[in-house]
mmCIF file of C-alpha atoms in Angstrom:
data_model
loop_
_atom_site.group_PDB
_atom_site.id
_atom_site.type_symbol
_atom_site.label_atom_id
_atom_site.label_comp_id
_atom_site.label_asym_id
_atom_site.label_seq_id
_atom_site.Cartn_x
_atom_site.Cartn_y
_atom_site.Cartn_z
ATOM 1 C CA UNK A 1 36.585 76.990 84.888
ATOM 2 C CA UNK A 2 36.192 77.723 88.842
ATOM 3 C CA UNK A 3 36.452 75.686 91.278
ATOM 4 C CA UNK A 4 36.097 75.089 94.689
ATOM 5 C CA UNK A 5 37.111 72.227 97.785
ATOM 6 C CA UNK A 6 34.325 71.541 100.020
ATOM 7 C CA UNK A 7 35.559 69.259 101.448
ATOM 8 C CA UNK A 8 32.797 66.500 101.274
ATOM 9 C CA UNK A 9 31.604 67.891 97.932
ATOM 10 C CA UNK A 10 33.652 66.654 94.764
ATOM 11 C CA UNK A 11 35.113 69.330 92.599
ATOM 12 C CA UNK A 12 32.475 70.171 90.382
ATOM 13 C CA UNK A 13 31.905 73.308 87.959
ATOM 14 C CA UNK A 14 30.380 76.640 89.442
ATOM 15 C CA UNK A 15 26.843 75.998 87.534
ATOM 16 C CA UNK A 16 26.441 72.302 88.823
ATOM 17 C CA UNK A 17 27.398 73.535 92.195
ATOM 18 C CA UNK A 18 25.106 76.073 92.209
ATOM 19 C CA UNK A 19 22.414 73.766 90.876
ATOM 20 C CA UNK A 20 23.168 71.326 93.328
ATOM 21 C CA UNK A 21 23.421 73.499 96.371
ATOM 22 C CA UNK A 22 19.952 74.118 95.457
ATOM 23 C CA UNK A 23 18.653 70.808 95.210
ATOM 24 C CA UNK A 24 20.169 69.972 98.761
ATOM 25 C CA UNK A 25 17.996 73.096 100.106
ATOM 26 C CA UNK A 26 14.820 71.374 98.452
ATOM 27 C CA UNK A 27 15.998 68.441 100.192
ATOM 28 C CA UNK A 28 16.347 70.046 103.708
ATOM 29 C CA UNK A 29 13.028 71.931 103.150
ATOM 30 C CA UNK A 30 11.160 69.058 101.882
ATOM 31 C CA UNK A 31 12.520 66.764 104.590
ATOM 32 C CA UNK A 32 11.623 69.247 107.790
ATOM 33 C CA UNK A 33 8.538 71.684 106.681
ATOM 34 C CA UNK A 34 6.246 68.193 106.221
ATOM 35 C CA UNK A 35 6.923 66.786 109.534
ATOM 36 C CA UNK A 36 6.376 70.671 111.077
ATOM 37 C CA UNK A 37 3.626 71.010 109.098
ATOM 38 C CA UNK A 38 1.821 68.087 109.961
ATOM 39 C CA UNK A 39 2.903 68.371 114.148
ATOM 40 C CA UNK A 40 1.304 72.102 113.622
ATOM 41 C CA UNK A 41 -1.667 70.645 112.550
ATOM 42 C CA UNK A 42 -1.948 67.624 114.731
ATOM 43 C CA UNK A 43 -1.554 70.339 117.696
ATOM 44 C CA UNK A 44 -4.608 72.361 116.168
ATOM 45 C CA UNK A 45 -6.340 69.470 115.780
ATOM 46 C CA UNK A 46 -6.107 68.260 119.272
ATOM 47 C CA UNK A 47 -7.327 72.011 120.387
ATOM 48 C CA UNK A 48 -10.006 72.568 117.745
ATOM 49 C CA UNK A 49 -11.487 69.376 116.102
ATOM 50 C CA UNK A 50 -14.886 68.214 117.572
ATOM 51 C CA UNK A 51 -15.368 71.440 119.757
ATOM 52 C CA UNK A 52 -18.332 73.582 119.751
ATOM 53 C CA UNK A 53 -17.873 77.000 118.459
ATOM 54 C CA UNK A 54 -20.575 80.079 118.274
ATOM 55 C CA UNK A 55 -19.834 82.223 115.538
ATOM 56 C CA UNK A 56 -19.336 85.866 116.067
ATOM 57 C CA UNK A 57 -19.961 87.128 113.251
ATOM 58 C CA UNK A 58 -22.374 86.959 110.123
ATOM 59 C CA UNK A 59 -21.507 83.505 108.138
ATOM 60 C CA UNK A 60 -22.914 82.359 104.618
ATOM 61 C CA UNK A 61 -23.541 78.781 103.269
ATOM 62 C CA UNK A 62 -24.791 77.065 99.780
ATOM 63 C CA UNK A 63 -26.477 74.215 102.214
ATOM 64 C CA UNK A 64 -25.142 71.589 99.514
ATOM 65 C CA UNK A 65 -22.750 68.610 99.927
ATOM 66 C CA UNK A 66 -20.018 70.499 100.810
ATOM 67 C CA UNK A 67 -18.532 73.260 102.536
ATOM 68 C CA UNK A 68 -18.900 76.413 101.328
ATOM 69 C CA UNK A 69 -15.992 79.165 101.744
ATOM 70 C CA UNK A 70 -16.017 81.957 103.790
ATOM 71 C CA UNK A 71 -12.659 84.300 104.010
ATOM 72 C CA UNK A 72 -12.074 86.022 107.798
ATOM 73 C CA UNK A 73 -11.075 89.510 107.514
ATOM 74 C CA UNK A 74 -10.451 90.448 111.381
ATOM 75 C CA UNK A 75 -13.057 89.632 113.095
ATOM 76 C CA UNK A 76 -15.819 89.938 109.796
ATOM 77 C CA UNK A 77 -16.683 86.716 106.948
ATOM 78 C CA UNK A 78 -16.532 87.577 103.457
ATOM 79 C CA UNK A 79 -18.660 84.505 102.352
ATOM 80 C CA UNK A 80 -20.841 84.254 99.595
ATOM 81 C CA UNK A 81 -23.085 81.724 100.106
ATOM 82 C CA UNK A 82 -26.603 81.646 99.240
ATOM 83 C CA UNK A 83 -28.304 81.748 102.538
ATOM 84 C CA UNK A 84 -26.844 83.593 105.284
ATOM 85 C CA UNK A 85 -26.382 83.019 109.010
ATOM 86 C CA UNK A 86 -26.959 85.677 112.070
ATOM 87 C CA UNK A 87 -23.930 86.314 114.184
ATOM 88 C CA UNK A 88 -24.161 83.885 117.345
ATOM 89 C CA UNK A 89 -25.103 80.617 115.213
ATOM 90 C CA UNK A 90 -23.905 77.460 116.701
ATOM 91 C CA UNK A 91 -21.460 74.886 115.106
ATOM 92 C CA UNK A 92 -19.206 72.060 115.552
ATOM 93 C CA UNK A 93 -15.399 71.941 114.354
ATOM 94 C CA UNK A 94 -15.459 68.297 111.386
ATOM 95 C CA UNK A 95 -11.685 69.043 110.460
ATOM 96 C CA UNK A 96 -8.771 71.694 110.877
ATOM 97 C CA UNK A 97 -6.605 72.142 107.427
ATOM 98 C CA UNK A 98 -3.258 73.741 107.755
ATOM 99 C CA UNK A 99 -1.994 75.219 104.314
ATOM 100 C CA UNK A 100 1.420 77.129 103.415
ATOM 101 C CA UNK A 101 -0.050 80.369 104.229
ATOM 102 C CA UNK A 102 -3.751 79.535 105.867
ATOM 103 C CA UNK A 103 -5.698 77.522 108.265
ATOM 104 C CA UNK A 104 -9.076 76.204 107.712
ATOM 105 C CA UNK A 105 -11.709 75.096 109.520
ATOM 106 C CA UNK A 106 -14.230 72.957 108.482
ATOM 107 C CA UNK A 107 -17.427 73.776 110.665
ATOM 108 C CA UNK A 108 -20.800 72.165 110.671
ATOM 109 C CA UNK A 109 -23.588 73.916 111.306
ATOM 110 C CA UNK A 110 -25.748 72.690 114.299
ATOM 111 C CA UNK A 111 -29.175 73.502 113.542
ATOM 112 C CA UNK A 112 -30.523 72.917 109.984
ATOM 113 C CA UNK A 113 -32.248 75.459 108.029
ATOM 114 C CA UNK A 114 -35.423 75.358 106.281
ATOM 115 C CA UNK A 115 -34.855 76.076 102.508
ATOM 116 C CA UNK A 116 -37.865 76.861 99.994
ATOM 117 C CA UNK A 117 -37.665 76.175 96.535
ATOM 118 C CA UNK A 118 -40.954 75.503 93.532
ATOM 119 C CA UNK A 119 -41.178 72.631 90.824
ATOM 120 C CA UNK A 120 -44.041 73.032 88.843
ATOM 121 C CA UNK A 121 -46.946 74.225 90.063
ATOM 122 C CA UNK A 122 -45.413 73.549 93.784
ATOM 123 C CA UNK A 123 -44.061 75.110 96.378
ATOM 124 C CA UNK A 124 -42.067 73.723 98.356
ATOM 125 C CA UNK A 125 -39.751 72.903 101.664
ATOM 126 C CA UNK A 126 -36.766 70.725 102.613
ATOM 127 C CA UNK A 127 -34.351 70.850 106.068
ATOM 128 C CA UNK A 128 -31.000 70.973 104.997
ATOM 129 C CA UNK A 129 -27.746 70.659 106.512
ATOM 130 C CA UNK A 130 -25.039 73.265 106.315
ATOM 131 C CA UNK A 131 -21.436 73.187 106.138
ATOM 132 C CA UNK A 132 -18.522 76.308 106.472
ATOM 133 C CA UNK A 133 -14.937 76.803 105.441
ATOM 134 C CA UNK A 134 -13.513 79.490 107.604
ATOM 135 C CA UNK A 135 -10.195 80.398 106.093
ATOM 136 C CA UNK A 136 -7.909 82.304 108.384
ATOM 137 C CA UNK A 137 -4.780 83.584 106.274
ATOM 138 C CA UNK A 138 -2.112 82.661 108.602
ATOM 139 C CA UNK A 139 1.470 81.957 107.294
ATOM 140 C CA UNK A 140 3.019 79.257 108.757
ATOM 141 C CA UNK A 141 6.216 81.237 109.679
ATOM 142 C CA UNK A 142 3.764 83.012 112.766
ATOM 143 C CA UNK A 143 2.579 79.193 113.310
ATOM 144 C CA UNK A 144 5.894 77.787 113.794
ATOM 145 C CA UNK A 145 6.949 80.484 115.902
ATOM 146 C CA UNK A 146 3.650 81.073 118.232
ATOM 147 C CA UNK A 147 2.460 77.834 117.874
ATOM 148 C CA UNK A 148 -1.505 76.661 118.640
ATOM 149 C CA UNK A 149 -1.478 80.134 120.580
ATOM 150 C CA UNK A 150 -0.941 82.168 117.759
ATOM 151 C CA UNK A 151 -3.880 80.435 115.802
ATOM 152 C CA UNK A 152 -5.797 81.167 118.359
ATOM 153 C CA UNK A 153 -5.829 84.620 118.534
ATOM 154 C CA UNK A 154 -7.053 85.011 114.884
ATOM 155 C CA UNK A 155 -9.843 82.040 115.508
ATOM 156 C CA UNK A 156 -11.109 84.041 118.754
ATOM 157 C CA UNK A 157 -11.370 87.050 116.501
ATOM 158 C CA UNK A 158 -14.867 85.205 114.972
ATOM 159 C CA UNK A 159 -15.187 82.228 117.392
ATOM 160 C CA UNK A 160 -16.200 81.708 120.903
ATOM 161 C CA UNK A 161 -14.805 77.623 121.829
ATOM 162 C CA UNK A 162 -16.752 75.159 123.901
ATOM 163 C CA UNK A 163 -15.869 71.944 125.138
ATOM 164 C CA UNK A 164 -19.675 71.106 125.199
ATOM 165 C CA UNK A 165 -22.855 71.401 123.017
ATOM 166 C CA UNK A 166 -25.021 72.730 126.481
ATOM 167 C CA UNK A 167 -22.058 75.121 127.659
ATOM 168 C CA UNK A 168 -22.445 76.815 123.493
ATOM 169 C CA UNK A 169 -25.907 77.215 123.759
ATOM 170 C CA UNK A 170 -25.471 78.411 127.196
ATOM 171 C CA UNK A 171 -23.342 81.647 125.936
ATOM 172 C CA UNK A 172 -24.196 84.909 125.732
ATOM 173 C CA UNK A 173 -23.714 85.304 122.348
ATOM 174 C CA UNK A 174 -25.674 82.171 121.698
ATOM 175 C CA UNK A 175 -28.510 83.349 118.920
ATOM 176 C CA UNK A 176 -30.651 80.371 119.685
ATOM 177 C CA UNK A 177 -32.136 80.250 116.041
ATOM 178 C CA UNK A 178 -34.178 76.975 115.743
ATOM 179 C CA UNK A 179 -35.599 75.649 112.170
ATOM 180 C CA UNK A 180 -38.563 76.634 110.282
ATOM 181 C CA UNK A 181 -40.900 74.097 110.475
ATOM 182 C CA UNK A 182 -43.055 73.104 107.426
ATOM 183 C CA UNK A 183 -46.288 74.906 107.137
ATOM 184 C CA UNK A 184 -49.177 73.087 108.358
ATOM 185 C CA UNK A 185 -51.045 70.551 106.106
ATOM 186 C CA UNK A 186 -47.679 70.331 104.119
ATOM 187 C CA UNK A 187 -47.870 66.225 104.089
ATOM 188 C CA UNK A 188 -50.931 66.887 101.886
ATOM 189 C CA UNK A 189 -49.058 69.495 99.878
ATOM 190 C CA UNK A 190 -45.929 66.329 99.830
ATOM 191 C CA UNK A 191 -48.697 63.292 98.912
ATOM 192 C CA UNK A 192 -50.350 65.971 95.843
ATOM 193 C CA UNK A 193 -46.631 66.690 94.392
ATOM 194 C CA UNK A 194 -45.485 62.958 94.513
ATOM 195 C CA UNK A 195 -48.674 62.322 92.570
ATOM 196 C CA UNK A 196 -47.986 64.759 89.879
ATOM 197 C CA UNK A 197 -44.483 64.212 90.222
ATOM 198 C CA UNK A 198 -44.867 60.682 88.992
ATOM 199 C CA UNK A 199 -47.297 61.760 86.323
ATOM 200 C CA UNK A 200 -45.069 64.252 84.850
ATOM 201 C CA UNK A 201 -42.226 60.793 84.898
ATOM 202 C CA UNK A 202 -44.735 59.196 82.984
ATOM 203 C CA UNK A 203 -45.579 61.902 79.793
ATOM 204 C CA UNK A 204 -41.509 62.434 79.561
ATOM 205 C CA UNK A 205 -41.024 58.877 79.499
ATOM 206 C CA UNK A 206 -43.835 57.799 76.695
ATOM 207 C CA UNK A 207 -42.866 61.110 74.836
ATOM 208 C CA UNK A 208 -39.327 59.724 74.829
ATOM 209 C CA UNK A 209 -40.160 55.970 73.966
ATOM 210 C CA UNK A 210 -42.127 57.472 70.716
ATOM 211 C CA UNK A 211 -39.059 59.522 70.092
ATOM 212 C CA UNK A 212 -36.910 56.157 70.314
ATOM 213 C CA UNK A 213 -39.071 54.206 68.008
ATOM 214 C CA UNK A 214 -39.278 56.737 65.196
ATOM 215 C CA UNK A 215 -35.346 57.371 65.807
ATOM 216 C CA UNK A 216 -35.089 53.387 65.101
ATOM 217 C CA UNK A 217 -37.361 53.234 62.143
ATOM 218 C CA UNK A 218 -35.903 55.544 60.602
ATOM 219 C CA UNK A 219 -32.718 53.840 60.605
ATOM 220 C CA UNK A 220 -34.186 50.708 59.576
ATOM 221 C CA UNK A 221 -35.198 53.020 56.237
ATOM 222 C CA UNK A 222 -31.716 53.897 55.497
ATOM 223 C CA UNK A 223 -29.955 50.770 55.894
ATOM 224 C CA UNK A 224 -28.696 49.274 52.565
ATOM 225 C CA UNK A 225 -26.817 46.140 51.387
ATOM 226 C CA UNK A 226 -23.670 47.895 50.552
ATOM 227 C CA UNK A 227 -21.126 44.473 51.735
ATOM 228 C CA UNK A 228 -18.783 47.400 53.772
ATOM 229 C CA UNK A 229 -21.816 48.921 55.146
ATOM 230 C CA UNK A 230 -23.390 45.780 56.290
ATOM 231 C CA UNK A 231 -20.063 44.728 57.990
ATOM 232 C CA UNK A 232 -19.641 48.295 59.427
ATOM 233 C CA UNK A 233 -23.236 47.922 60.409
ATOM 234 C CA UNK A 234 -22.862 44.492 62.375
ATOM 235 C CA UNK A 235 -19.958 45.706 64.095
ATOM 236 C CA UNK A 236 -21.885 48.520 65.250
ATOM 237 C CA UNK A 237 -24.599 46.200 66.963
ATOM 238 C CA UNK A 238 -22.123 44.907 68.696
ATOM 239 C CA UNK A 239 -20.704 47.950 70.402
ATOM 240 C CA UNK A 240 -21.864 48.417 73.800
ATOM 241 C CA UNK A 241 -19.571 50.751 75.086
ATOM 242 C CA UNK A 242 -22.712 53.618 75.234
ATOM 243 C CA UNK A 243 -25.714 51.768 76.033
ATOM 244 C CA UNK A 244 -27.914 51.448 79.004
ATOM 245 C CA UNK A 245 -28.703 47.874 79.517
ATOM 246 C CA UNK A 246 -30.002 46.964 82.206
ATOM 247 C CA UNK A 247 -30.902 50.308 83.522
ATOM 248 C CA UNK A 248 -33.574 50.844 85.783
ATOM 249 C CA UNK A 249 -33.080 54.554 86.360
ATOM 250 C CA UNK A 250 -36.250 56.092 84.534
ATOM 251 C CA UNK A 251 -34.866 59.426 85.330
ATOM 252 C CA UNK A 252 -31.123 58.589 83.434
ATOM 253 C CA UNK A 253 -33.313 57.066 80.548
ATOM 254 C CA UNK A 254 -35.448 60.005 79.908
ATOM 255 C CA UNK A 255 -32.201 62.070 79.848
ATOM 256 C CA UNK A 256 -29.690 59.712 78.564
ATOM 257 C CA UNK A 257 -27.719 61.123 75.004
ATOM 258 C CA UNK A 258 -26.122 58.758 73.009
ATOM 259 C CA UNK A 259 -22.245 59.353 72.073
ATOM 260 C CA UNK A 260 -21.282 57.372 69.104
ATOM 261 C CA UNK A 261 -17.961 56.782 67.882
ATOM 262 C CA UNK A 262 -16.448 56.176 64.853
ATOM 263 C CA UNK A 263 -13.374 54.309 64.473
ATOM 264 C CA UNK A 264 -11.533 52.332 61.423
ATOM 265 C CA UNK A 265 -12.568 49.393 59.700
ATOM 266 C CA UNK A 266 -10.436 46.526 61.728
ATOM 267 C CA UNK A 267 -8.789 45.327 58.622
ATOM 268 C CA UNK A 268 -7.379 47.400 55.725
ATOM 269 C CA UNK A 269 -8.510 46.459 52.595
ATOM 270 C CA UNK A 270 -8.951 47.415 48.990
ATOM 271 C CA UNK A 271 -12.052 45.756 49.282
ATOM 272 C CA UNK A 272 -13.679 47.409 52.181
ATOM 273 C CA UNK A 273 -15.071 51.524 51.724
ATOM 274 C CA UNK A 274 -13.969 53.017 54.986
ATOM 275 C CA UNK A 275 -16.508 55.607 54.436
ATOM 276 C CA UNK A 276 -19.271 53.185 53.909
ATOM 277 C CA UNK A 277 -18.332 50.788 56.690
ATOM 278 C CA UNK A 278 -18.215 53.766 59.333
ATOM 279 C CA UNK A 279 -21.640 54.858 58.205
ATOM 280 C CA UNK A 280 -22.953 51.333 59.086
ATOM 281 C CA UNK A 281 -21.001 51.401 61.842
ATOM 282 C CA UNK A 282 -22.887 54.576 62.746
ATOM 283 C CA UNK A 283 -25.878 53.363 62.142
ATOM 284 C CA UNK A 284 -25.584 50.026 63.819
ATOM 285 C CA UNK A 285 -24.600 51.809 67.194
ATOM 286 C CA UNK A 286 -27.787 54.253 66.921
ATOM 287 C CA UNK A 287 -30.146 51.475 66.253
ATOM 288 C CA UNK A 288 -28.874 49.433 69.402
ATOM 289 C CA UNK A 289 -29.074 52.575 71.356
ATOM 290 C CA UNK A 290 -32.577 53.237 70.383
ATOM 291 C CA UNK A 291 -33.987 49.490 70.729
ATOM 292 C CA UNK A 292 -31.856 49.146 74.298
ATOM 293 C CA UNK A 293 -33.872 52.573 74.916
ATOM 294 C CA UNK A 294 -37.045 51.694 74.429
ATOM 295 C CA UNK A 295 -37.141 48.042 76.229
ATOM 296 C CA UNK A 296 -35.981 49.953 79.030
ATOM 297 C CA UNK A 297 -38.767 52.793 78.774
ATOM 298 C CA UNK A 298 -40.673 49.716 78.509
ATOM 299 C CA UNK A 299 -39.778 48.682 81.813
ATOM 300 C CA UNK A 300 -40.798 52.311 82.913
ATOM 301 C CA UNK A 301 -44.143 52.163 81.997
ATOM 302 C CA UNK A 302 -44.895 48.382 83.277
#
């Protein structure tokens, strides 16, 4: 068996040396990439976060809650988001992410865009706000060695940096797109849709309190005095785990799905059918469900 004097290491065998030489690496890396890492980023942040950027070249956003992604190749986007920006739009830098081999940068964009979409017989408009990820693959080995420079000379490739909102739109390359604005008489077209918006509420919600009643009633017809069915069946009531009491939300009752479970009789007994009691216990939870239901389509209607 080989061994070796290190001096400060104890004579160990080759494979726990190995192993261990290893885990002291992990230990140097883990203990100095962080802190690097993080003063990489704060640096970035300092130069990038809350600036005003116009984008260079054609972007792409879903317009949602988030931030949709859009790969830099050069000085080009590869996004493929559903509504698409014109070279020169104008946004604001929300956060700067440094990864292993990439930075992102979270951008808002400035002036919100007018998105169509149809519900029934409708058509209609909303301003939304959009939101990019521009991910620049840049390993942090050319970060830690240029530094907030070297980021910068793949973030110029697609953005032009201002200090100010009025010095942005001032630029050349400035596209100066402003929003759609609804179509004229839309309030009308808003007032009609609320109004049959609410109607359609109200046939979903009487179609569903009929289906709730007939869903209880025809438990009520299957119920029997079986003694591990009717304990099954009482225990049941009692579960609330699934129900909506209380609920107010005529939208989440309309939709709501019960999910019932079926666990063991609490007691082992010779005396109690499992398969019986779990059938009441079935039962019981459905017909609580289904009354709960209905009180609160009740509440719907009133």
């Amino acid at each position: 068996m080989w061994r070796a004097d290190l001096g400060w290491v104890s004579l160990v065998p080759r494979v726990k040396l190995t192993g261990r030489i290893c885990f002291l690496a992990f230990l140097v890396w883990a203990a100095g990439n962080p802190a690097q890492a993080g003063k990489i980023e704060d640096a970035l942040e300092a130069q990038w976060r809350g600036v005003f950027v116009v984008l260079k070249a054609e972007s792409t956003s879903g317009c949602g809650d988030g931030y949709s992604n859009n790969p830099v190749f050069g000085a080009r986007l590869g996004g493929r988001g559903e509504h698409s920006f014109g070279p020169g739009e104008l946004g604001q830098v929300k956060k700067v992410d440094v990864k292993r081999n990439r930075v992102d940068l979270l951008v808002d964009v400035i002036e919100p865009l007018r998105i169509s979409f149809e519900d029934g017989p409708f058509q209609l408009y909303r301003h939304a706000r959009c939101g990019i990820e521009l991910q620049f693959d840049i390993p942090r080995s050319a970060l830690k060695k240029g530094g907030v420079s070297e980021a910068d000379n793949h973030l110029s490739k697609v953005l032009e940096r201002h200090e100010a909102q009025s010095t942005a739109r001032d630029s050349a390359l400035y596209n100066a797109r402003q929003v759609d604005p609804f179509p004229e008489g839309y309030e009308t077209v808003q007032a009609e849709y609320e109004q049959w918006k609410a109607e359609q509420v109200e046939v979903a919600v009487r179609d569903r309190l009929a289906g709730a009643l007939d869903a209880a009633s025809r438990i009520g017809d299957r119920t029997h005095s079986n003694q591990s069915y009717s304990e099954g069946f009482t225990s049941g009531l009692r579960y609330t785990g699934s129900y909506l009491v209380g609920s107010t939300d005529c939208y989440q009752l309309i939709n709501s799905t019960l999910y019932v479970v079926a666990p063991s009789p609490p007691v082992a007994s010779l005396e109690i059918d499992s398969a019986e009691w779990q059938a009441g216990h079935r039962d019981g939870q459905e017909l609580a469900y289904y009354l709960d239901l209905a009180r609160g389509l009740e509440r719907c209607l009133s």
